[in-house]
Coordinates of C-alpha atoms and ligand atoms in Angstrom, one line a residue:
M355 CA 8.2 2.2 -19.7
P356 CA 6.6 5.6 -18.8
I357 CA 4.1 5.8 -16.0
P358 CA 0.6 5.5 -17.4
N359 CA -1.5 8.7 -16.9
P360 CA -3.3 8.3 -14.7
L361 CA -1.7 5.5 -12.9
R362 CA -4.5 3.2 -11.5
L363 CA -4.1 1.6 -8.1
I364 CA -6.8 -0.7 -6.5
G365 CA -7.0 -0.7 -2.7
A366 CA -9.0 0.0 0.4
V367 CA -9.0 2.6 3.1
G368 CA -8.3 0.0 5.8
S369 CA -5.2 -1.2 4.0
P370 CA -1.9 0.3 5.3
Y371 CA -0.1 -0.5 2.1
T372 CA -2.7 1.3 0.0
R373 CA -2.6 4.3 2.3
K374 CA 1.2 4.3 2.1
M375 CA 1.2 4.3 -1.6
L376 CA -1.6 6.8 -2.1
A377 CA 0.2 9.4 0.0
L378 CA 3.5 8.7 -1.9
L379 CA 1.6 9.3 -5.4
R380 CA 0.3 12.6 -3.9
Y381 CA 3.7 14.0 -2.7
R382 CA 5.3 12.8 -5.8
R383 CA 2.6 14.6 -7.9
I384 CA 2.1 11.3 -10.1
P385 CA -1.4 11.7 -11.6
H386 CA -3.3 8.6 -10.4
S387 CA -6.7 7.3 -10.1
M388 CA -7.6 5.5 -6.9
I389 CA -10.0 2.4 -7.3
W390 CA -11.5 1.5 -3.8
G391 CA -12.3 -2.2 -4.2
D392 CA -11.3 -5.7 -4.3
P393 CA -8.3 -6.2 -6.7
N394 CA -9.9 -9.7 -7.9
A395 CA -13.3 -8.3 -8.8
V396 CA -11.9 -5.2 -10.5
L397 CA -9.1 -6.9 -12.4
D398 CA -11.8 -9.5 -13.7
K399 CA -14.1 -6.5 -14.9
L400 CA -11.2 -4.9 -16.7
G401 CA -10.2 -8.1 -18.2
I402 CA -6.5 -7.9 -16.7
A403 CA -4.8 -11.1 -15.8
K404 CA -4.5 -11.3 -11.8
P405 CA -1.1 -11.6 -10.0
K406 CA -0.7 -14.9 -8.0
I407 CA -2.0 -13.2 -4.9
P408 CA -3.7 -9.9 -5.6
F409 CA -2.5 -7.7 -2.5
L410 CA -3.7 -4.4 -1.7
P411 CA -2.9 -2.3 -3.3
T412 CA -2.7 -3.6 -6.7
F413 CA -1.3 -1.3 -9.6
I414 CA -2.1 -1.4 -13.3
F415 CA 0.9 -0.7 -15.3
D416 CA 1.5 -0.8 -19.2
N417 CA 3.7 -3.8 -20.4
E418 CA 5.9 -4.1 -23.3
D419 CA 3.3 -5.7 -25.5
D420 CA 0.9 -2.8 -25.3
G421 CA -1.1 -4.5 -22.6
R422 CA -1.7 -3.9 -19.1
E423 CA -0.3 -5.9 -16.2
A424 CA -1.5 -6.0 -12.6
V425 CA 1.5 -5.5 -10.2
C426 CA 1.7 -5.7 -6.3
D427 CA 4.4 -5.0 -3.7
S428 CA 5.0 -1.5 -2.8
T429 CA 8.9 -1.6 -2.4
P430 CA 9.6 -2.6 -6.0
I431 CA 6.8 -0.4 -7.2
I432 CA 8.3 2.6 -5.5
K433 CA 11.6 1.9 -7.2
R434 CA 10.0 1.5 -10.6
L435 CA 8.3 5.0 -10.2
E436 CA 11.6 6.4 -9.1
Q437 CA 13.2 5.3 -12.3
A438 CA 10.4 6.5 -14.5
Q439 CA 10.2 10.0 -12.7
P440 CA 13.1 11.4 -10.8
Q441 CA 11.4 14.5 -9.6
R442 CA 10.5 14.6 -6.0
A443 CA 12.2 11.5 -5.4
V444 CA 11.4 9.4 -2.3
I445 CA 14.8 7.4 -2.4
P446 CA 17.9 9.5 -1.5
E447 CA 20.7 9.9 -4.1
D448 CA 23.5 9.2 -1.6
P449 CA 23.6 5.5 -1.4
A450 CA 24.4 5.4 2.2
L451 CA 21.3 7.3 3.0
A452 CA 19.3 5.4 0.7
F453 CA 20.3 2.1 2.6
I454 CA 19.1 3.7 5.8
N455 CA 15.8 4.7 4.3
F456 CA 15.6 1.2 2.8
L457 CA 15.9 -0.3 6.3
L458 CA 13.4 2.1 7.7
E459 CA 11.0 1.3 4.9
D460 CA 11.3 -2.4 5.6
Y461 CA 10.8 -1.9 9.3
G462 CA 7.4 0.0 8.7
D463 CA 6.2 -2.5 6.2
E464 CA 7.3 -5.7 7.9
W465 CA 7.5 -4.9 11.8
C466 CA 5.1 -2.1 12.3
T467 CA 2.4 -4.1 10.3
K468 CA 2.6 -6.4 13.3
F469 CA 1.2 -3.6 15.7
M470 CA -1.4 -2.9 13.0
F471 CA -2.8 -6.4 12.5
H472 CA -2.3 -7.3 16.3
Y473 CA -4.4 -4.1 17.6
R474 CA -6.9 -4.8 14.9
W475 CA -7.9 -8.3 15.7
H476 CA -6.5 -9.1 19.2
F477 CA -9.0 -7.0 21.5
E478 CA -12.7 -7.5 21.1
A479 CA -13.4 -3.8 20.7
D480 CA -11.2 -3.4 17.9
A481 CA -12.2 -6.5 16.3
D482 CA -15.8 -5.4 16.5
N483 CA -14.9 -1.9 15.0
A484 CA -12.9 -3.4 12.1
G485 CA -15.4 -6.2 11.5
T486 CA -18.1 -3.5 10.8
L487 CA -16.0 -0.8 9.0
L488 CA -14.1 -3.0 6.6
P489 CA -17.1 -4.5 4.8
L490 CA -18.7 -1.0 4.8
A491 CA -15.5 0.4 3.0
H492 CA -16.4 -1.9 0.1
D493 CA -20.1 -1.0 -0.2
V494 CA -21.3 1.8 2.1
T495 CA -24.9 0.8 1.2
L496 CA -24.6 -2.6 2.2
A497 CA -27.9 -4.0 3.7
E498 CA -27.7 -4.7 7.4
D499 CA -27.9 -8.4 7.2
Q500 CA -25.4 -8.7 4.5
L501 CA -23.2 -6.4 6.7
Q502 CA -23.7 -8.8 9.6
Q503 CA -22.8 -11.8 7.4
A504 CA -19.7 -10.1 6.0
K505 CA -18.5 -9.1 9.6
A506 CA -18.8 -12.5 10.8
F507 CA -17.0 -14.1 7.9
F508 CA -14.1 -11.4 7.8
S509 CA -13.6 -11.1 11.5
E510 CA -13.2 -14.9 11.8
R511 CA -10.8 -15.2 8.8
Q512 CA -8.7 -12.2 10.0
I513 CA -8.5 -13.3 13.7
G514 CA -7.6 -16.8 12.5
R515 CA -4.5 -15.1 10.7
L516 CA -3.2 -13.3 14.0
G517 CA -0.7 -16.2 13.9
F518 CA 1.1 -15.2 10.8
V519 CA 2.3 -11.9 12.3
G520 CA 3.0 -13.6 15.6
S521 CA 0.5 -12.1 17.5
N522 CA -0.6 -14.3 20.4
E523 CA -1.0 -14.2 24.3
V524 CA 2.9 -14.4 24.9
T525 CA 3.8 -11.8 22.3
A526 CA 1.1 -9.4 22.8
P527 CA 2.9 -7.4 25.6
I528 CA 6.2 -7.3 23.5
I529 CA 4.1 -5.8 20.5
D530 CA 2.4 -3.3 22.8
A531 CA 5.7 -2.3 24.4
S532 CA 7.4 -1.9 21.0
Y533 CA 4.5 0.2 19.7
R534 CA 4.7 2.6 22.7
R535 CA 8.4 2.8 22.4
L536 CA 8.2 3.7 18.8
L537 CA 5.6 6.5 19.5
Q538 CA 7.8 7.8 22.2
L539 CA 11.0 8.0 19.8
L540 CA 9.0 9.5 17.2
E541 CA 7.6 12.2 19.6
A542 CA 11.5 13.0 20.3
H543 CA 12.4 12.9 16.8
F544 CA 9.8 15.1 15.6
K545 CA 10.9 17.8 17.9
Q546 CA 13.9 17.9 15.7
L547 CA 12.8 17.0 12.3
P548 CA 9.7 17.1 10.3
F549 CA 10.4 13.7 8.6
L550 CA 12.7 10.9 9.5
L551 CA 15.7 11.9 7.6
G552 CA 15.3 15.7 7.1
N553 CA 12.9 18.2 5.6
K554 CA 11.2 15.8 3.2
P555 CA 9.8 12.4 3.3
G556 CA 11.6 9.3 2.1
S557 CA 9.9 6.0 1.4
G558 CA 10.7 4.9 5.0
D559 CA 8.3 7.9 6.2
F560 CA 5.6 6.4 3.8
A561 CA 5.9 3.0 5.0
I562 CA 5.7 3.9 8.6
Y563 CA 2.9 6.4 7.9
G564 CA 1.0 3.8 6.1
Q565 CA 0.7 1.6 9.3
L566 CA 0.1 4.6 11.5
T567 CA -2.9 5.6 9.3
Q568 CA -4.5 2.6 10.8
L569 CA -3.1 2.7 14.2
V570 CA -4.0 6.3 14.6
G571 CA -7.1 6.6 12.6
F572 CA -9.0 3.5 12.5
D573 CA -8.5 1.2 15.2
P574 CA -9.8 2.4 18.7
T575 CA -7.0 0.7 21.1
P576 CA -3.7 1.9 19.4
R577 CA -5.6 5.4 18.7
A578 CA -5.8 6.1 22.3
I579 CA -2.1 5.0 23.0
A580 CA -1.0 7.3 20.2
H581 CA -2.9 10.1 21.5
E582 CA -1.8 9.7 24.9
L583 CA 2.0 9.3 23.9
S584 CA 2.7 11.2 20.9
P585 CA 0.7 14.3 19.8
R586 CA 3.4 14.9 17.2
T587 CA 3.0 11.5 15.7
V588 CA -0.8 11.9 15.4
T589 CA -0.4 15.3 13.7
W590 CA 2.2 14.0 11.4
V591 CA 0.2 11.3 10.2
G592 CA -2.5 14.0 9.2
L593 CA 0.1 16.0 7.2
M594 CA 1.6 13.0 5.5
E595 CA -1.7 12.2 4.0
D596 CA -1.1 14.9 1.4
L597 CA 2.1 16.4 0.9
S598 CA 1.5 17.5 -2.8
G599 CA 2.1 21.1 -1.8
L600 CA 5.4 20.6 0.1
E601 CA 8.1 22.6 -1.3
E602 CA 11.1 20.8 -2.8
S603 CA 13.5 20.7 0.3
D604 CA 16.6 18.4 1.5
W605 CA 17.3 15.3 3.4
L606 CA 20.0 15.8 6.0
V607 CA 23.5 14.4 5.4
L608 CA 23.9 10.8 7.1
E609 CA 26.7 12.3 9.2
S610 CA 24.4 14.9 10.7
L611 CA 21.3 13.0 11.6
P612 CA 20.2 13.6 15.0
D613 CA 20.5 11.1 17.9
T614 CA 16.8 10.5 17.8
L615 CA 17.0 8.8 14.4
K616 CA 19.7 6.6 15.6
D617 CA 17.5 5.8 18.8
I618 CA 14.7 4.8 16.3
L619 CA 17.3 2.4 14.5
A620 CA 18.2 1.0 17.9
E621 CA 14.4 0.2 18.3
I622 CA 14.7 -1.7 15.0
G623 CA 17.8 -3.5 16.3
R624 CA 15.8 -4.5 19.4
T625 CA 12.9 -6.1 17.7
Y626 CA 12.8 -6.5 14.1
V627 CA 16.4 -7.3 13.7
P628 CA 16.3 -10.6 15.9
A629 CA 12.9 -11.6 14.3
L630 CA 14.3 -11.3 10.9
L631 CA 17.5 -13.4 11.9
A632 CA 15.5 -16.1 13.6
N633 CA 13.1 -16.4 10.6
A634 CA 15.8 -16.6 8.3
K635 CA 17.5 -19.4 10.1
A636 CA 14.3 -21.5 10.4
L637 CA 13.6 -21.0 6.8
Q638 CA 17.1 -22.2 5.9
A639 CA 16.6 -25.3 8.1
G640 CA 13.2 -26.0 6.7
E641 CA 11.4 -25.3 9.9
K642 CA 7.9 -24.3 9.8
Q643 CA 8.1 -22.3 13.2
W644 CA 10.8 -20.1 15.0
Q645 CA 11.3 -18.9 18.3
T646 CA 13.8 -16.4 19.8
Q647 CA 14.2 -13.8 22.5
I648 CA 12.8 -10.5 21.5
D649 CA 13.0 -7.8 24.2
G650 CA 13.4 -10.1 27.0
A651 CA 10.6 -12.5 26.2
T652 CA 10.3 -15.5 24.0
W653 CA 8.6 -14.8 20.5
T654 CA 7.2 -17.7 18.7
Q655 CA 5.7 -17.5 15.0
Q656 CA 5.2 -19.3 11.9
S657 CA 8.3 -18.9 9.4
F658 CA 7.4 -16.4 6.8
P659 CA 9.1 -16.8 3.4
Y660 CA 8.6 -13.1 2.3
Q661 CA 10.5 -11.8 5.4
G662 CA 13.5 -14.1 4.4
K663 CA 13.5 -12.3 1.2
C664 CA 13.4 -9.0 3.0
L665 CA 16.6 -9.9 4.7
G666 CA 18.1 -11.0 1.4
W667 CA 17.1 -7.7 -0.1
I668 CA 18.6 -5.6 3.0
R669 CA 21.9 -7.5 2.4
E670 CA 21.9 -7.0 -1.4
E671 CA 21.5 -3.2 -0.8
Y672 CA 24.3 -3.2 1.6
Q673 CA 26.6 -5.2 -0.7
Q674 CA 26.2 -2.9 -3.4
L675 CA 27.6 0.0 -1.4
S676 CA 31.1 1.0 -2.0
E677 CA 33.5 0.4 0.7
Q678 CA 33.4 4.0 1.8
D679 CA 29.5 3.9 1.9
K680 CA 29.7 0.7 4.0
E681 CA 32.0 2.4 6.5
R682 CA 29.6 5.3 6.8
V683 CA 26.6 2.8 7.3
N684 CA 28.4 1.0 9.8
S685 CA 29.4 3.9 11.9
L686 CA 25.8 5.1 12.1
L687 CA 24.6 1.6 12.8
A688 CA 27.3 0.8 15.5
G689 CA 25.6 -0.2 18.7
T690 CA 22.0 -0.1 17.4
G691 CA 21.7 -3.9 16.9
C692 CA 21.0 -3.4 13.1
E693 CA 24.6 -4.2 12.4
A694 CA 23.6 -7.8 13.0
L695 CA 22.0 -7.8 9.7
L696 CA 24.7 -7.1 7.6
G697 CA 27.0 -10.1 7.8
Ligands
GSH2105 N1 4.5 -6.3 0.8 C1 3.3 -5.9 0.2 C2 2.3 -6.3 1.2 C3 0.7 -5.8 0.9 C4 -0.3 -6.6 1.8 O1 0.1 -7.4 2.6 N2 -1.6 -6.1 1.5 C5 -2.6 -6.8 2.4 C6 -3.6 -5.8 3.0 S1 -3.1 -4.5 3.7 C7 -3.2 -7.9 1.6 O2 -3.7 -7.7 0.6 N3 -3.5 -9.0 2.4 C8 -4.1 -10.0 1.5 C9 -5.4 -10.5 2.0 O3 -6.0 -9.7 2.8 O4 -6.1 -11.4 1.5 C10 3.2 -4.5 -0.1 O5 4.2 -3.7 0.3 O6 2.5 -4.0 -0.9

């Protein structure tokens, strides 16, 4: 099916996945129409059936029977857009490089979001900021008493969800250290290259960018840390927002990626990989909770079926590679800790 013109999406400024996709559409020059709002309300108004959980962002595509369908989940949507429009792709043609990009995208979506959610609701100053700004993003004219009501309702619900991402008193220092390391690694990387894999962005850049829009631009604690540790990342987040004018350029070949990218992969291996593996093991055993050593401390959190699927998708992507491409991936991942994902 061709991409509707314009492609409508419903989302919020305080939603990292909305920002990921909006920047991606701009870079890809896909005509779009951004609807700021609650997908439930907007879809009801448009008379379009709702997905099981209408996440932010929700996209509206055409379906086979001449109707409209509401679709969520940014990663498969990115693939769908690549198939429909090959120009200005965000998935590399080289399958081995595409696999590394996929891993970076998954890390951005699933691990960096822990930074985002943790800092937003763990400390009082951040929770106070988000509690006020998020309801206003739905309606900037909201009356003061309604704003206070919405703030109380929303903050309580979100703080209650901290456990879903594994944020608690024990994991707080691990999350903080992991965020700071990523910023330092990105600072070093951006001295070499303007994007993760070369001179143009891949979907992995957009995933990490999406989370960083919030960490750098919305929540005060992680914003101060980013400004302290990585001026290049802060600037990159500003640039990523609109790359519609970036000239067509290239990714590097996998074998010539700088060590700074390998260091980022080693960070993924140090934190996200043990979490993915422990989560999958718990799901298999039917356990509702898991705990494992991450970065020298004990991480405890609820099992999360979606991340079980993420591990399955990473393995599927790897299995689809030719033997030669597997070898190329293996040699890049050797010693990073990410190789534990593959088999
Ligand atoms: N895997 C999804 C995640 C999207 C997502 O989690 N969106 C959040 C907001 S940023 C959401 O809608 N959460 C449900 C809620 O807040 O009720 C994607 O990549 O699009």
